[in-house]
CSV table of C-alpha atoms in Angstrom, one decimal:
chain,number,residue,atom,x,y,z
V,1,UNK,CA,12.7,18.3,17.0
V,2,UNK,CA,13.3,15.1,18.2
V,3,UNK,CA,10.2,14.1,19.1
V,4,UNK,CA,9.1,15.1,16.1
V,5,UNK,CA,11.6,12.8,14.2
V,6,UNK,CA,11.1,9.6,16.1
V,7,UNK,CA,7.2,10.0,15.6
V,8,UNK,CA,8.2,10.6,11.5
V,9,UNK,CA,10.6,7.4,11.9
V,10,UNK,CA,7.7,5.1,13.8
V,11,UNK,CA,5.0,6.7,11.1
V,12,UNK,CA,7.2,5.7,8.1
V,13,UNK,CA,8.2,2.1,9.3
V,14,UNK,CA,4.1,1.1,10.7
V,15,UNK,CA,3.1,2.2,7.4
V,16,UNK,CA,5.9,0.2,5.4
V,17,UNK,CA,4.4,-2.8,7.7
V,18,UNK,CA,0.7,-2.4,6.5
V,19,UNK,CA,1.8,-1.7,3.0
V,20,UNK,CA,3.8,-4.7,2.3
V,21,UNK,CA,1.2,-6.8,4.2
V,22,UNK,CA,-1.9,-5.0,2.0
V,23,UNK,CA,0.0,-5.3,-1.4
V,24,UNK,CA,1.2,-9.3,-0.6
V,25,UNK,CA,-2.6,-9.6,-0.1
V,26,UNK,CA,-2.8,-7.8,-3.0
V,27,UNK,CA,-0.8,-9.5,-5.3
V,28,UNK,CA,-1.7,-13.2,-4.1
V,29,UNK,CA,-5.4,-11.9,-5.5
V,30,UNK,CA,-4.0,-11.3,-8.7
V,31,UNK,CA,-2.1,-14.4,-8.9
V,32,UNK,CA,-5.3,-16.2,-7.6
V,33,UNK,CA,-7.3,-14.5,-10.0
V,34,UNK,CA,-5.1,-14.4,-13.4
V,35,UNK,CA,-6.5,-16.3,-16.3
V,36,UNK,CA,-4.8,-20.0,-16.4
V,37,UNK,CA,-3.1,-19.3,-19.5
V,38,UNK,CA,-1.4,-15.8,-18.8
V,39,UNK,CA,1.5,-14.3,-16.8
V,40,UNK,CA,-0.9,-11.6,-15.2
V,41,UNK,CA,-3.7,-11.2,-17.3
V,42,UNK,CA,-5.1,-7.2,-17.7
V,43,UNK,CA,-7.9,-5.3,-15.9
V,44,UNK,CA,-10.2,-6.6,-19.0
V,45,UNK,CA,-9.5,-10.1,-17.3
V,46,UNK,CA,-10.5,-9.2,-13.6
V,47,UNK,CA,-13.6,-7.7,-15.4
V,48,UNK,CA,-16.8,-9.8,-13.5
V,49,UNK,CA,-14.1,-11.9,-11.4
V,50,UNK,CA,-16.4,-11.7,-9.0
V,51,UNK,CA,-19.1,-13.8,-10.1
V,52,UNK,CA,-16.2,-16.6,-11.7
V,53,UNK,CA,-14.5,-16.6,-8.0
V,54,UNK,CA,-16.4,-14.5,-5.6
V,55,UNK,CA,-14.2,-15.3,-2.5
V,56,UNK,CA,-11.2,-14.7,-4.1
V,57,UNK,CA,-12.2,-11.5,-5.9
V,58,UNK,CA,-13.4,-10.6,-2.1
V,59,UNK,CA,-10.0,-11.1,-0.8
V,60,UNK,CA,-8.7,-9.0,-3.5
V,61,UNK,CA,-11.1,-6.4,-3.5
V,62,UNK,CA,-10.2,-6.4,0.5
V,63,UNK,CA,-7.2,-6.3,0.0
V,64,UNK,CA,-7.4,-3.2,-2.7
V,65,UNK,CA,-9.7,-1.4,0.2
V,66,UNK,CA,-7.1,-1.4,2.6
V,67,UNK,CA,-4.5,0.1,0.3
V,68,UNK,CA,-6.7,2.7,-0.3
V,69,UNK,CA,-7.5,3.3,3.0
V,70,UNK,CA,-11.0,2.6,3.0
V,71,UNK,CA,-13.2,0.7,5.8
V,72,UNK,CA,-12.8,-2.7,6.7
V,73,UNK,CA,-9.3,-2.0,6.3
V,74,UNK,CA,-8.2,0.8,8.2
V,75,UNK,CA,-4.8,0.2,8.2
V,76,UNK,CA,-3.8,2.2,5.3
V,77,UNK,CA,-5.6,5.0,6.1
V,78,UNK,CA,-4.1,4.7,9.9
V,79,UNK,CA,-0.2,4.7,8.6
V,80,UNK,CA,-1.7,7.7,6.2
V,81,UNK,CA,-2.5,9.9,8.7
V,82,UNK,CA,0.2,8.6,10.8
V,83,UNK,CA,2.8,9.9,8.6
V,84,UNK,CA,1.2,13.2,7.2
V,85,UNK,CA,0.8,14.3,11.1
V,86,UNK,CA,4.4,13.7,11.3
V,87,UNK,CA,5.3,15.7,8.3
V,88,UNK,CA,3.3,18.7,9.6
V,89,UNK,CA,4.4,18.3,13.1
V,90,UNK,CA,8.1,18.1,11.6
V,91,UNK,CA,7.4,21.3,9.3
V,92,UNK,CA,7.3,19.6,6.1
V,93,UNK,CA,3.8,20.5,5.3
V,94,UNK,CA,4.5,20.5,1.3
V,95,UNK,CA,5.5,16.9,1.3
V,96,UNK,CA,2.5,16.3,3.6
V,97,UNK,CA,0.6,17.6,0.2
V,98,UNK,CA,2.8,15.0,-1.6
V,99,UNK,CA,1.0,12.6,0.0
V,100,UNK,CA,-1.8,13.4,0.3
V,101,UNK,CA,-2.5,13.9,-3.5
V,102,UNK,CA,-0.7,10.5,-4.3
V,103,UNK,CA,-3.2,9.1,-1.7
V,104,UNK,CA,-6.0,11.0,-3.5
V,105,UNK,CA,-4.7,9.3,-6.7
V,106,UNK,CA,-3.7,5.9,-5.1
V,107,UNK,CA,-7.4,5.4,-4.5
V,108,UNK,CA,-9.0,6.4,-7.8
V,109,UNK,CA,-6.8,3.3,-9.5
V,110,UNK,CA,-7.8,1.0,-6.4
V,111,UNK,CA,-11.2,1.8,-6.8
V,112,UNK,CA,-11.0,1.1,-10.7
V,113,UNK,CA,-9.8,-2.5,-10.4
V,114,UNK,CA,-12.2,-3.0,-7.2
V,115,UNK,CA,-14.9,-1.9,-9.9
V,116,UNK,CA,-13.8,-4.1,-12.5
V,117,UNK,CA,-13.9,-7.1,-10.1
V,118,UNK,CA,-17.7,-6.8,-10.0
V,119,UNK,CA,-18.4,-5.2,-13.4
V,120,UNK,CA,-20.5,-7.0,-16.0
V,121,UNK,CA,-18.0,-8.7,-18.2
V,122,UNK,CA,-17.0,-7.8,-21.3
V,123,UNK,CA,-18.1,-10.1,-24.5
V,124,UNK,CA,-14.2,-10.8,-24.8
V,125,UNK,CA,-14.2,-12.0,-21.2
V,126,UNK,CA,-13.8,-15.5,-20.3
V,127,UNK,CA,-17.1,-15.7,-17.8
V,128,UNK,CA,-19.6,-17.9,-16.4
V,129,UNK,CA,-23.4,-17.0,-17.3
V,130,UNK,CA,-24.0,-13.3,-15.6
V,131,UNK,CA,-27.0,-13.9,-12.7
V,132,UNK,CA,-30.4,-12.7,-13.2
V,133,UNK,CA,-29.9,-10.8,-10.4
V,134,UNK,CA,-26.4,-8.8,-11.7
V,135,UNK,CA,-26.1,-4.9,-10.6
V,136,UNK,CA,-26.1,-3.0,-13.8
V,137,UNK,CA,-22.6,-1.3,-14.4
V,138,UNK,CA,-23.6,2.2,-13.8
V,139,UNK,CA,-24.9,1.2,-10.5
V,140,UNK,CA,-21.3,0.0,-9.5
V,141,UNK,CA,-19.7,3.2,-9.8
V,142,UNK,CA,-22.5,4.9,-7.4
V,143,UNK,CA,-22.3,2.3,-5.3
V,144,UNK,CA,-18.5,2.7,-4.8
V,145,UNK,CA,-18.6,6.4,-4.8
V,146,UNK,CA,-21.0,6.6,-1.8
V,147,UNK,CA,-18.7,3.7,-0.2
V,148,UNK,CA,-16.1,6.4,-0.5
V,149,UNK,CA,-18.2,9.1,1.1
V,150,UNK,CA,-19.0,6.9,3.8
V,151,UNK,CA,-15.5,5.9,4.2
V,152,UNK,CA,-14.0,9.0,4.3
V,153,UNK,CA,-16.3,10.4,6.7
V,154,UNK,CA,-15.9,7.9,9.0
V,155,UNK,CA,-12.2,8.0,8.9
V,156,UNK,CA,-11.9,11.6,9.4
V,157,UNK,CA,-14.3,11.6,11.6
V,158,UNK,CA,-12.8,9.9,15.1
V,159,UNK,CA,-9.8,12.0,14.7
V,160,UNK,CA,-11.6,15.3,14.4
V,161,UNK,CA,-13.8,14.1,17.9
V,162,UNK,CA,-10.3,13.7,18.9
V,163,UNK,CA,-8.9,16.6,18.5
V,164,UNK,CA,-12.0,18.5,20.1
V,165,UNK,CA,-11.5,16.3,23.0
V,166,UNK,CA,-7.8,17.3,22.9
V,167,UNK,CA,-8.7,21.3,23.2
């Protein structure tokens, strides 16, 4: 329908919007956080960033959230939903599965590099002495997976009291 189009057309240019905005936030945290002597470094290099550069491994790591979808930045997840309800309303509900499986996959490689920010370094990486008071690797990971359970939760949540209210 038309209705149904123009949502689909004001879904796929707000989340064009957040993206570029999230990924130029993005990649001025790997710029930022690149080794001196390298075009862009690997994931190895961003390994313990945190402790080397913690504000700018926070913007980054923001920055990473937000393109996951993940609270404090809501935006991603917003132009998600956005466009998947427009692709079921329009009857496209096996692109909406498109979607949401890249989204699904999206956030396990944004989560990995949000990890490696405030992993323990590697002995090959370039680091300032680790505090006594560093999180052991392991704990990282369950950390960010209840992070995720949290986050999802709460995302889904405020539309599903919406829709309730909606009945």
């Amino acid at each position: 329908t038309g209705d149904a189009r123009t949502a689909a057309y004001a879904a796929a240019v707000a989340y064009a919007v957040f993206f570029v905005v999230l990924e130029l936030g993005a990649f001025a945290g790997v710029v930022a956080l690149r080794p001196a002597d390298a075009d862009g470094g690997s994931l190895d290099d961003l390994r313990g960033a945190a402790r080397r550069q913690p504000w700018r491994a926070a913007a980054f790591g923001l920055a990473l959230v937000g393109l996951a979808g993940l609270p404090p930045g809501l935006a991603g997840l917003f132009a998600k939903v956005t466009v998947v309800r427009s692709l079921l309303d329009g009857g496209a509900g096996w692109l909406a599965v498109v979607v949401a499986v890249n989204a699904v996959l999206g956030l396990a490689y944004y989560l990995r590099v949000t990890a490696a920010l405030w992993a323990v370094p590697t002995a090959a990486t370039p680091t300032a002495p680790v505090p006594a008071t560093a999180v052991p690797g392991g704990m990282v990971g369950v950390v960010l997976a209840t992070a995720t359970a949290v986050a999802l939760v709460i995302g889904v949540a405020p539309q599903l009291v919406l829709d309730l209210a909606a009945r």
